[in-house]
PDB file of C-alpha atoms in Angstrom:
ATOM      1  CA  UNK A   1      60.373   9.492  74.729  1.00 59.00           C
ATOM      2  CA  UNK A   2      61.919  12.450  76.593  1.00 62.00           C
ATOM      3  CA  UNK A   3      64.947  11.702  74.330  1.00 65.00           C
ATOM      4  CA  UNK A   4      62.693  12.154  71.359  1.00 62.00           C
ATOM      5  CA  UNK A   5      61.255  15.202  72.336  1.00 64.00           C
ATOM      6  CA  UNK A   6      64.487  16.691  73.391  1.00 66.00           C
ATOM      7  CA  UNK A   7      65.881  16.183  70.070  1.00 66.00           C
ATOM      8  CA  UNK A   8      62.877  17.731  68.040  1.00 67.00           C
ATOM      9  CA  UNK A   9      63.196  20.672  69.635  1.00 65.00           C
ATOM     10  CA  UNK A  10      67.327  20.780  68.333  1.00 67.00           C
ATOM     11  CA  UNK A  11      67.011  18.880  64.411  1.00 65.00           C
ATOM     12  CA  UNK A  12      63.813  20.583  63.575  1.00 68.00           C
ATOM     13  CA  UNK A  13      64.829  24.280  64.085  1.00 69.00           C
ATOM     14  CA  UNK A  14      68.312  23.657  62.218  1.00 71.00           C
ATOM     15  CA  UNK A  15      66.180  21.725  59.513  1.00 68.00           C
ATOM     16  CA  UNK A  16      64.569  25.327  59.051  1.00 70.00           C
ATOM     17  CA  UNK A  17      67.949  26.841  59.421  1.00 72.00           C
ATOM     18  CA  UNK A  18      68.974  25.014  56.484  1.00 68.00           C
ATOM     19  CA  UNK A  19      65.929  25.842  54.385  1.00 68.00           C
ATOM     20  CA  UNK A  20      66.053  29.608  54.986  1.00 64.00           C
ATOM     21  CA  UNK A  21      70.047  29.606  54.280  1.00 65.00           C
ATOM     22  CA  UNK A  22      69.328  27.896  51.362  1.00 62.00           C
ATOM     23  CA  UNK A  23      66.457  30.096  49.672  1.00 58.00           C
ATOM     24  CA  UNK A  24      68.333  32.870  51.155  1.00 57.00           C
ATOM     25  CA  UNK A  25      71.378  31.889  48.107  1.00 60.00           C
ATOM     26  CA  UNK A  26      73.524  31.031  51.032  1.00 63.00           C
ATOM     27  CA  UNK A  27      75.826  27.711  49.571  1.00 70.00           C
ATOM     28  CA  UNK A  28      75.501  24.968  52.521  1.00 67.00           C
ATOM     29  CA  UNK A  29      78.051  21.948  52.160  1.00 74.00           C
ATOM     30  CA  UNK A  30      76.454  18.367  50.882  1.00 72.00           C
ATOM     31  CA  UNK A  31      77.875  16.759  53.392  1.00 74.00           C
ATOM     32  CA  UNK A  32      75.921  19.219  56.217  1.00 71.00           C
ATOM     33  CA  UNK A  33      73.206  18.400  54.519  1.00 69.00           C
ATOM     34  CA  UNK A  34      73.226  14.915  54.003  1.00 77.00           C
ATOM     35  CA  UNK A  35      73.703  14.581  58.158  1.00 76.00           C
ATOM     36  CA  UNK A  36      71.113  16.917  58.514  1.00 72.00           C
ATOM     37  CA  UNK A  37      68.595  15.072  56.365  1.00 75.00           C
ATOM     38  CA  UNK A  38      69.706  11.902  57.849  1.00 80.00           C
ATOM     39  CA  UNK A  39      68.992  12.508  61.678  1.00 75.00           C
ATOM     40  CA  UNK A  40      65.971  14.238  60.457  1.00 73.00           C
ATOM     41  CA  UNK A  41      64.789  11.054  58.948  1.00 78.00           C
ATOM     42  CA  UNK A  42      66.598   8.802  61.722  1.00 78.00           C
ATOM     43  CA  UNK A  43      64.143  11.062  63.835  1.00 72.00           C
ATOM     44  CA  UNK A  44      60.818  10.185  62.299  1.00 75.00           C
ATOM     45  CA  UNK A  45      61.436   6.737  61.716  1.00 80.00           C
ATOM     46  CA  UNK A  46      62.469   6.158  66.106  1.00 78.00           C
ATOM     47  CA  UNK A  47      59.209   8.411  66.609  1.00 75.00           C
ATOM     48  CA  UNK A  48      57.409   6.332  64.279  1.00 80.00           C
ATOM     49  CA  UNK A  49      58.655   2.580  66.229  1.00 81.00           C
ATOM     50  CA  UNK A  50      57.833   4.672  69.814  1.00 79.00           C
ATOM     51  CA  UNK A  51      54.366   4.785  67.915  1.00 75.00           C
ATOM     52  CA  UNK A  52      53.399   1.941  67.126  1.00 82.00           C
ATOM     53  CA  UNK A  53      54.914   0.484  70.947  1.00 81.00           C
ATOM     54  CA  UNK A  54      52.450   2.719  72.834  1.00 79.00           C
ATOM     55  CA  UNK A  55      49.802   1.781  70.507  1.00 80.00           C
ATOM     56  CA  UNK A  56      50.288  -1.787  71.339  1.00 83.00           C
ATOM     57  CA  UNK A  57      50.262  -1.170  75.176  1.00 83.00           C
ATOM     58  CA  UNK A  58      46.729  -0.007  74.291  1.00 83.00           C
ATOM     59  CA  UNK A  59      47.087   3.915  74.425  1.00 81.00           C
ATOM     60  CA  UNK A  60      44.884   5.573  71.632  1.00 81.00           C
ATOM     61  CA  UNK A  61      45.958   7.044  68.983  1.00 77.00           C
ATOM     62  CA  UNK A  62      45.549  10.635  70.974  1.00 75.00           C
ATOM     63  CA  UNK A  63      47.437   9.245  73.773  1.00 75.00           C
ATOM     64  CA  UNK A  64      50.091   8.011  71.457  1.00 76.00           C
ATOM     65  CA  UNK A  65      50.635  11.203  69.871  1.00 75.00           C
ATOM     66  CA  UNK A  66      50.249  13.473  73.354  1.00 74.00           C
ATOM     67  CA  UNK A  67      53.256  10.998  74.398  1.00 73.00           C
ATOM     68  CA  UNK A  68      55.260  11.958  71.313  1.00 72.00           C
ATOM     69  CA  UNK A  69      55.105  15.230  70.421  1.00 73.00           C
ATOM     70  CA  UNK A  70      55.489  18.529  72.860  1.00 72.00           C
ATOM     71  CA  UNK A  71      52.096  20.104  73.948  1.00 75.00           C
ATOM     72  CA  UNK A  72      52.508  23.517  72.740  1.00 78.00           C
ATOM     73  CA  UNK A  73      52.922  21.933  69.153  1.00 76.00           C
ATOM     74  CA  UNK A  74      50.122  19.798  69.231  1.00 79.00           C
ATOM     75  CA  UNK A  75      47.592  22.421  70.298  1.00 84.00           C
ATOM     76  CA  UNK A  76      49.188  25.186  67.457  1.00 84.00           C
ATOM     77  CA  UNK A  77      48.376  22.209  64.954  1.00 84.00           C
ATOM     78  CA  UNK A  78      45.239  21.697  66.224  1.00 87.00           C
ATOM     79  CA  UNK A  79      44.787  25.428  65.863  1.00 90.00           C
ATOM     80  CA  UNK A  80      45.834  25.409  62.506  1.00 90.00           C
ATOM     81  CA  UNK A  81      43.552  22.247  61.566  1.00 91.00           C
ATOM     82  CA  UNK A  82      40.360  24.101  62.973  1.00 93.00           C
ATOM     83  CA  UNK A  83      41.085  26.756  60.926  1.00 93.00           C
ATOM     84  CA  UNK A  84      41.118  24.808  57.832  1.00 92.00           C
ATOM     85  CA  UNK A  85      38.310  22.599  58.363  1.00 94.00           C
ATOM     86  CA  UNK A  86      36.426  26.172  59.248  1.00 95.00           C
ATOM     87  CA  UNK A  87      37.126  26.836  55.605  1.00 95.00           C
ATOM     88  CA  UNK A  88      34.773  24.034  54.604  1.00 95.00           C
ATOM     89  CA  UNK A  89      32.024  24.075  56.957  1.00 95.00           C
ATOM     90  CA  UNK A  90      31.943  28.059  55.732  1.00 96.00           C
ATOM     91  CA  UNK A  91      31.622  27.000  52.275  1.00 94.00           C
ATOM     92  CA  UNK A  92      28.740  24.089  53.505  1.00 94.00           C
ATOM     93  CA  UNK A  93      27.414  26.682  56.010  1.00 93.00           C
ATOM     94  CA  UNK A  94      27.158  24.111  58.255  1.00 94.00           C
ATOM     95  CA  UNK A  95      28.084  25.705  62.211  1.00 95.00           C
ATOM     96  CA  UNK A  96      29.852  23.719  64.533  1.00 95.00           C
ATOM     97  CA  UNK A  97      28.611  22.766  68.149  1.00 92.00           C
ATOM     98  CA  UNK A  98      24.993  24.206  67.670  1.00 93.00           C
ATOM     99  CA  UNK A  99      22.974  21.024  67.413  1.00 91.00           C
ATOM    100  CA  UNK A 100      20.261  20.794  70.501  1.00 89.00           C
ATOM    101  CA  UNK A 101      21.247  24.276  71.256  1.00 91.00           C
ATOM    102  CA  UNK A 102      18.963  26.380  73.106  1.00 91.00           C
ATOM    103  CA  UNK A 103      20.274  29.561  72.216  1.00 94.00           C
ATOM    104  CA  UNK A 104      22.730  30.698  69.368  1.00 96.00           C
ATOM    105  CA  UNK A 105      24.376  33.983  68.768  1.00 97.00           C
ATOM    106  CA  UNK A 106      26.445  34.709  66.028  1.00 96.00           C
ATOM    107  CA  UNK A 107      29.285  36.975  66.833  1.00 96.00           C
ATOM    108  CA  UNK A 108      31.438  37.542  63.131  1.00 94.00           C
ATOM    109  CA  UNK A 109      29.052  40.268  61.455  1.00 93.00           C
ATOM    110  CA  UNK A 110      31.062  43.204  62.701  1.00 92.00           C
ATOM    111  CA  UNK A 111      34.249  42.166  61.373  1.00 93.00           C
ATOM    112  CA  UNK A 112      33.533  40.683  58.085  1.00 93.00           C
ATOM    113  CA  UNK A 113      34.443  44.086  55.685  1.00 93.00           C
ATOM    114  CA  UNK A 114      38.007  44.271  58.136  1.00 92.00           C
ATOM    115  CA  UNK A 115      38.621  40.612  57.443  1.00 94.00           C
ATOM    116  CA  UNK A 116      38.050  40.722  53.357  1.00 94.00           C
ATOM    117  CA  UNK A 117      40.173  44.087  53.243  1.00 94.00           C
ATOM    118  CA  UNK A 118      42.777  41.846  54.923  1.00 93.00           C
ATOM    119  CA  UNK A 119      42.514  38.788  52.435  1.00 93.00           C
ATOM    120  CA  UNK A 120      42.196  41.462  49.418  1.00 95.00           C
ATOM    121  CA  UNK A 121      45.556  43.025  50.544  1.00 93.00           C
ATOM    122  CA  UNK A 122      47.176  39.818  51.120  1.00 92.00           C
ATOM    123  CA  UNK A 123      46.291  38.598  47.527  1.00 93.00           C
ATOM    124  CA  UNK A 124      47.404  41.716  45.980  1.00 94.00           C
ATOM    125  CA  UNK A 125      50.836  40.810  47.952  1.00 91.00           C
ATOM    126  CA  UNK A 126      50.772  37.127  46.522  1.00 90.00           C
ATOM    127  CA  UNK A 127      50.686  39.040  43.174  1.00 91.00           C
ATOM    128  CA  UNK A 128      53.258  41.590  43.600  1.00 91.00           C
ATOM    129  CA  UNK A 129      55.370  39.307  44.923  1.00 88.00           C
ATOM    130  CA  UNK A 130      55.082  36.612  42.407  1.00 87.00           C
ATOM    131  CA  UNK A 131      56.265  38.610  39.235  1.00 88.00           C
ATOM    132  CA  UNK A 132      58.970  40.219  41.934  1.00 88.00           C
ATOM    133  CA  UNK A 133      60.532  36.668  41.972  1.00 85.00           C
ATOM    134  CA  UNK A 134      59.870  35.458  38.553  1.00 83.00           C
ATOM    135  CA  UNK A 135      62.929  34.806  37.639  1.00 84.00           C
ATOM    136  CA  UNK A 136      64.263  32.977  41.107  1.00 81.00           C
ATOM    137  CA  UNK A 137      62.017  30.082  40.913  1.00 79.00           C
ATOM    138  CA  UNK A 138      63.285  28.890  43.842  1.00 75.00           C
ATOM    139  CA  UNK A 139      62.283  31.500  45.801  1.00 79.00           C
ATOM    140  CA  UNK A 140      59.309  32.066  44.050  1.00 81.00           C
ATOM    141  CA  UNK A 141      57.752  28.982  44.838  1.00 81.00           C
ATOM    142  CA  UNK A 142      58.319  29.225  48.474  1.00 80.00           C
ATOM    143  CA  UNK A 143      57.158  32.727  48.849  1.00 85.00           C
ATOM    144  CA  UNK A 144      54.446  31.623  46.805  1.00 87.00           C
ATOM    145  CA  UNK A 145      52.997  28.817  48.938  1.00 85.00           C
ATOM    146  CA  UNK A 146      53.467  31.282  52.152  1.00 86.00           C
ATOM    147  CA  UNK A 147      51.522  33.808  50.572  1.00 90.00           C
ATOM    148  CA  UNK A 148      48.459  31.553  49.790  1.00 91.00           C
ATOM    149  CA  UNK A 149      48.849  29.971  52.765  1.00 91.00           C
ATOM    150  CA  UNK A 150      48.261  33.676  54.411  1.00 92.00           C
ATOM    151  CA  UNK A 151      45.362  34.226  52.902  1.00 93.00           C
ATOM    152  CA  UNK A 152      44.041  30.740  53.864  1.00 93.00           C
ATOM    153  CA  UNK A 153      44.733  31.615  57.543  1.00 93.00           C
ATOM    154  CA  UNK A 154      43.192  35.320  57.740  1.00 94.00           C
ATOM    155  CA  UNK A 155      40.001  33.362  55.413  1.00 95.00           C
ATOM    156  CA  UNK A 156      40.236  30.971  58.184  1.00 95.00           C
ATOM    157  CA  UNK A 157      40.209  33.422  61.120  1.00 94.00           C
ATOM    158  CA  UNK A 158      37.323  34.873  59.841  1.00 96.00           C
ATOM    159  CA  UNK A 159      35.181  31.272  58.914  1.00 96.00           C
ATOM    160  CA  UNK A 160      36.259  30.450  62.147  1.00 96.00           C
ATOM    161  CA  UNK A 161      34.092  32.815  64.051  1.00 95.00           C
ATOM    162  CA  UNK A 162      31.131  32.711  61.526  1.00 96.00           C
ATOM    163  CA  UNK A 163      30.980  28.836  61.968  1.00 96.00           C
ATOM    164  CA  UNK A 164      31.451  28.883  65.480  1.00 96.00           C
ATOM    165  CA  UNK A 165      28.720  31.044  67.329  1.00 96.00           C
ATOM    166  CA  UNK A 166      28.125  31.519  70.647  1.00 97.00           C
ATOM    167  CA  UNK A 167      26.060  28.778  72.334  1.00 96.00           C
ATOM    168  CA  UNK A 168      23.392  28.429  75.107  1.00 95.00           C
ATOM    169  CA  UNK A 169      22.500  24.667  75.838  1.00 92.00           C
ATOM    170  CA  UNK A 170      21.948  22.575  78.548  1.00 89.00           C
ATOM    171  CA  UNK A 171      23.075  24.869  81.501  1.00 91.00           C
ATOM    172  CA  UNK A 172      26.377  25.668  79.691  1.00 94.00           C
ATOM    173  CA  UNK A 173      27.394  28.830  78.273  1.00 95.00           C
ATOM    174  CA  UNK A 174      29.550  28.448  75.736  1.00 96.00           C
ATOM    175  CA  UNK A 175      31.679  31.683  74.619  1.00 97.00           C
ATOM    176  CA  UNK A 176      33.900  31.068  71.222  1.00 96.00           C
ATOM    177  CA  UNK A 177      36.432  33.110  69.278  1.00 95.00           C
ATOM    178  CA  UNK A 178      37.937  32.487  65.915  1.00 92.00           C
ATOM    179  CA  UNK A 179      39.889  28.747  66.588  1.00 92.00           C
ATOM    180  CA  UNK A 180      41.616  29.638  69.609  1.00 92.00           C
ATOM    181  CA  UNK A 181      38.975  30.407  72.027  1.00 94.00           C
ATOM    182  CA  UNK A 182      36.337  27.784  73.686  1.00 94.00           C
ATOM    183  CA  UNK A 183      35.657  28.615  76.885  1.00 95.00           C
ATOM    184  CA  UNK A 184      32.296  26.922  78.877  1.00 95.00           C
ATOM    185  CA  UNK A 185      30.779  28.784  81.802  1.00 95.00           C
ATOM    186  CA  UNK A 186      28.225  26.331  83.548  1.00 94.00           C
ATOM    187  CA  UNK A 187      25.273  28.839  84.346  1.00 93.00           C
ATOM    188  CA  UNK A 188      25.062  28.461  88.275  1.00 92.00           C
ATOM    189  CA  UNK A 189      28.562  29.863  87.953  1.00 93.00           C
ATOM    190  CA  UNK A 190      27.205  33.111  86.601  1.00 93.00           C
ATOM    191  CA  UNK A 191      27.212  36.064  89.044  1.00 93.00           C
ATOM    192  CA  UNK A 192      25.342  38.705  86.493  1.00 93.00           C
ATOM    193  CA  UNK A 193      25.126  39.701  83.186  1.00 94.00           C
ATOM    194  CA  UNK A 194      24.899  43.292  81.807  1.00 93.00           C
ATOM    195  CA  UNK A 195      24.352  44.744  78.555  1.00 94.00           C
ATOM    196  CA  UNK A 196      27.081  47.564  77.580  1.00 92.00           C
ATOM    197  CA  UNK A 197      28.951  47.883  74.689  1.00 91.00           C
ATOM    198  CA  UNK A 198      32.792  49.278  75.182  1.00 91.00           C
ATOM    199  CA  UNK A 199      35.441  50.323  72.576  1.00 89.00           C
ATOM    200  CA  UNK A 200      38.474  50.419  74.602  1.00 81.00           C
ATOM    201  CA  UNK A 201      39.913  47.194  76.898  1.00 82.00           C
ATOM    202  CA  UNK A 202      42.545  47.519  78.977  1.00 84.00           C
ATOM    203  CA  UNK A 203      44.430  43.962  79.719  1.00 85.00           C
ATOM    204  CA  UNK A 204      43.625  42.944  83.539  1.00 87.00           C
ATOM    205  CA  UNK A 205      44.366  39.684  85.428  1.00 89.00           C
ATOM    206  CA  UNK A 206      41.217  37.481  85.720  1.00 92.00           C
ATOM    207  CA  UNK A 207      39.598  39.350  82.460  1.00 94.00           C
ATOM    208  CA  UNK A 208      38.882  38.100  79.088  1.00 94.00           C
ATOM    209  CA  UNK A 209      37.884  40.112  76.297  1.00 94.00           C
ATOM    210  CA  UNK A 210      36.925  38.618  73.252  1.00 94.00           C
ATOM    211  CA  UNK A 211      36.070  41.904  71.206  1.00 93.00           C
ATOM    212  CA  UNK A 212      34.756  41.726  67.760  1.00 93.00           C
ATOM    213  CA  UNK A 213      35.634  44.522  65.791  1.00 87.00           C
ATOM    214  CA  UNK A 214      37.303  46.596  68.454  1.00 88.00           C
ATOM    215  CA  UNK A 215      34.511  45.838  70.550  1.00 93.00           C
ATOM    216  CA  UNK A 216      32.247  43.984  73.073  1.00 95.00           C
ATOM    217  CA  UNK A 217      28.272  44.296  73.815  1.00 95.00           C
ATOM    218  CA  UNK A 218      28.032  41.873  76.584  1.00 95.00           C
ATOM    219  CA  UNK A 219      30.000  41.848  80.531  1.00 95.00           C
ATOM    220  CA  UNK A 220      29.515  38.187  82.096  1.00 95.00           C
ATOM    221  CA  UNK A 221      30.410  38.510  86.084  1.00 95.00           C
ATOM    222  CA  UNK A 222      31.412  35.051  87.195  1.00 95.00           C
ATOM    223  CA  UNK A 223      30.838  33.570  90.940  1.00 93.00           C
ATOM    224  CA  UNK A 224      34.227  31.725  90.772  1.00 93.00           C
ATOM    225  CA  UNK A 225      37.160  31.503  87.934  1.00 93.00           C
ATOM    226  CA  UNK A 226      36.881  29.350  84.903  1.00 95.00           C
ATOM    227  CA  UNK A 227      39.981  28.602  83.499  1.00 94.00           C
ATOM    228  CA  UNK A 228      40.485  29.692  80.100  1.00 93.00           C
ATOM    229  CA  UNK A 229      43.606  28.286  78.407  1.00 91.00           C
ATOM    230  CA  UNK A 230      45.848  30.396  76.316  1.00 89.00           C
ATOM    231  CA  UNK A 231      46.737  29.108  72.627  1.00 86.00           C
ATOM    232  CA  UNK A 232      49.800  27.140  73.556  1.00 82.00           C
ATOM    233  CA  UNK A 233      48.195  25.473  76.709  1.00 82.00           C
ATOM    234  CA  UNK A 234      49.125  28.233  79.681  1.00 87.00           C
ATOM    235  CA  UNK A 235      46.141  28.070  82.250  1.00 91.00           C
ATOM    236  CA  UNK A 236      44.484  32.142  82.484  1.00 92.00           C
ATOM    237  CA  UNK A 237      41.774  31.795  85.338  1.00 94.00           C
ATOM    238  CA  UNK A 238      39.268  34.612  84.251  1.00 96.00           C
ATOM    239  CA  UNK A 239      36.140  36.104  86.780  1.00 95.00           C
ATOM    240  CA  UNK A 240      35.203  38.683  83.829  1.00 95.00           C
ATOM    241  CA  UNK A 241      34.585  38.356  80.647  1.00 95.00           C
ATOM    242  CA  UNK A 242      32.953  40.554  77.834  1.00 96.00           C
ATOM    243  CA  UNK A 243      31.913  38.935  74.237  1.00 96.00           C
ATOM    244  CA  UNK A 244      30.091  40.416  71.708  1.00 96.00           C
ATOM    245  CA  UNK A 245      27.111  38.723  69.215  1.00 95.00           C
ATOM    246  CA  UNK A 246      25.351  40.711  66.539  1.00 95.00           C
ATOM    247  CA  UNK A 247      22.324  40.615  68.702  1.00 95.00           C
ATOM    248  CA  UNK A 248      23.453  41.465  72.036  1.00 95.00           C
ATOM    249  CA  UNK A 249      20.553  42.070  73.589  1.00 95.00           C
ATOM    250  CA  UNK A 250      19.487  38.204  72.234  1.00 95.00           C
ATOM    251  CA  UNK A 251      22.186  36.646  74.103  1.00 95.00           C
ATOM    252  CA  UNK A 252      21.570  39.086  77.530  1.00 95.00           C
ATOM    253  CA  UNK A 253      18.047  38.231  77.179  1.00 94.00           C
ATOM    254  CA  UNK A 254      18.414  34.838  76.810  1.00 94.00           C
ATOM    255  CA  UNK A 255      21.203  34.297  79.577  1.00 94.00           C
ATOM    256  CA  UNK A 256      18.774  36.564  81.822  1.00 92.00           C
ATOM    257  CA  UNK A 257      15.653  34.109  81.506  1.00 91.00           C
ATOM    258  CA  UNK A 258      18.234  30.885  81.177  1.00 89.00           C
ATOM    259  CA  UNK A 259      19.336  32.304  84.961  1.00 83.00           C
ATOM    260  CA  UNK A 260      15.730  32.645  86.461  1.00 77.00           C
ATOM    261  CA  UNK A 261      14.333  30.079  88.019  1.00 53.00           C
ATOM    262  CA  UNK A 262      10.567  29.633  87.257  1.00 52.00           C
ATOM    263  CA  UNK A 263       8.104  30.712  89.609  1.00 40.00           C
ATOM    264  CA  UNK A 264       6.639  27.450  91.606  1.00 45.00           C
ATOM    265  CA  UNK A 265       3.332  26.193  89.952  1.00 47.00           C
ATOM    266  CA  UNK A 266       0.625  27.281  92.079  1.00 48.00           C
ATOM    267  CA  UNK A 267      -1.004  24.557  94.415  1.00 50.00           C
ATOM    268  CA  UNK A 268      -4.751  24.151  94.712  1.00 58.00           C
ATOM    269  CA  UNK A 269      -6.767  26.575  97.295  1.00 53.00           C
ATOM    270  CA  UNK A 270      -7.233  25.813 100.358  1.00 50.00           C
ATOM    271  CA  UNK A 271     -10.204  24.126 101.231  1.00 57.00           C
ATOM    272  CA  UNK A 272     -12.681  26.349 103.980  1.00 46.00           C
TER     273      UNK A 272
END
């Protein structure tokens, strides 16, 4: 298996070689491409036997693939997948993670107009582009399926984080951004919360800002680290973090009464 993965990282980057030399115009020889095609395929049909052998040890199908195929590249494809399905639930308006929730705070509001302005320009590229390359269809039809796929992805960033809200429920805070960000912070853990909204974030160790439009409304002081885990899987122990929600003052309100303990019920007089 370490074989395996040791030879996706080499035949997969020279497969994409091959396909940028070739809509670059550049003339590569059959035979390099036959080989190249070949081990490609010789590749995915070893992975595929590998498979179906840790399969029938009794690994799941998770397992199986987490034995196959390099970290990094399963969590960028999970990224990507999250994105996508964000798509749909957007269009269903149907959030994800907020069932039995005590508390939920939307966070996308402030970057909405940014986002479409994004899309719109990205479309008007897809356009441009296309009557550009008319007459290379080759060419065309690649650029063409990157371009939509672009505006899929910034789409996606932005149903991402309207689908996926901050959450309070059952003693976990849980603090989301776009597809890439899911970070729980078990309440007891919670050192203090303040209410201030800043514009400007300077990148410290043991920090996490997850700014909405240029900006955060919320500071959460933590007891001890939580570990936060970059996109491709790098551990990032954070103490700080600042979020921001369309209602800020919702989610400090609710994270201040969430961290009070009620008062004790008062027992019956004393007798004289």
């Amino acid at each position: 298996m370490v074989l395996l993965r040791r030879l996706s990282w080499v035949l997969l980057p020279l497969e994409v070689v091959l396909v940028l030399c070739l809509v670059g115009g550049v003339r590569v020889p059959g035979v390099v491409l036959g080989v190249a095609e070949a081990l490609v395929g010789s590749l995915l049909l070893a992975e595929g036997l590998v498979y179906l052998r840790l399969r029938r040890r009794g690994l799941s199908r998770r397992e199986a693939v987490a034995e196959l195929v390099p970290g990094p590249v399963l969590r960028l494809l999970g990224h990507e997948l999250r994105l996508l399905a964000s798509l749909g639930r957007w269009v269903a308006r149907r959030p994800h993670g907020t069932d039995g929730a005590d508390g939920v705070f939307p966070h996308a509001r402030d970057q909405a107009a940014l986002m479409y302005g994004f899309a719109f320009v990205c479309v008007v590229e897809t356009v441009g582009l296309s009557y550009l390359l008319a007459r290379r269809p080759l060419v065309h039809g690649i650029v063409l399926v990157l371009d939509v796929y672009t505006v899929l992805f910034v789409l996606g960033l932005h149903a991402a984080s309207a689908t996926r809200p901050h959450v309070l429920a059952g003693g976990v805070l849980r603090l989301r951004q776009a597809a890439h960000v899911d970070l729980r912070i078990p309440l007891d853990r919670i050192a203090s919360v303040r209410r201030e909204t800043l514009f400007s974030h300077e990148r410290a160790d043991g920090e996490l800002n997850l700014a909405v439009g240029a900006q955060t409304s919320v500071t959460v002081e933590l007891t001890d680290p939580v570990d936060a885990p970059r996109l491709f899987g790098a551990p990032r122990p954070v103490r700080v973090v600042r979020v921001h929600a369309d209602d800020p003052q919702a989610l400090y309100g609710a994270l201040t009464r969430a961290r009070t303990a009620p008062s004790p019920a008062p027992g019956p007089p004393p007798r004289a």
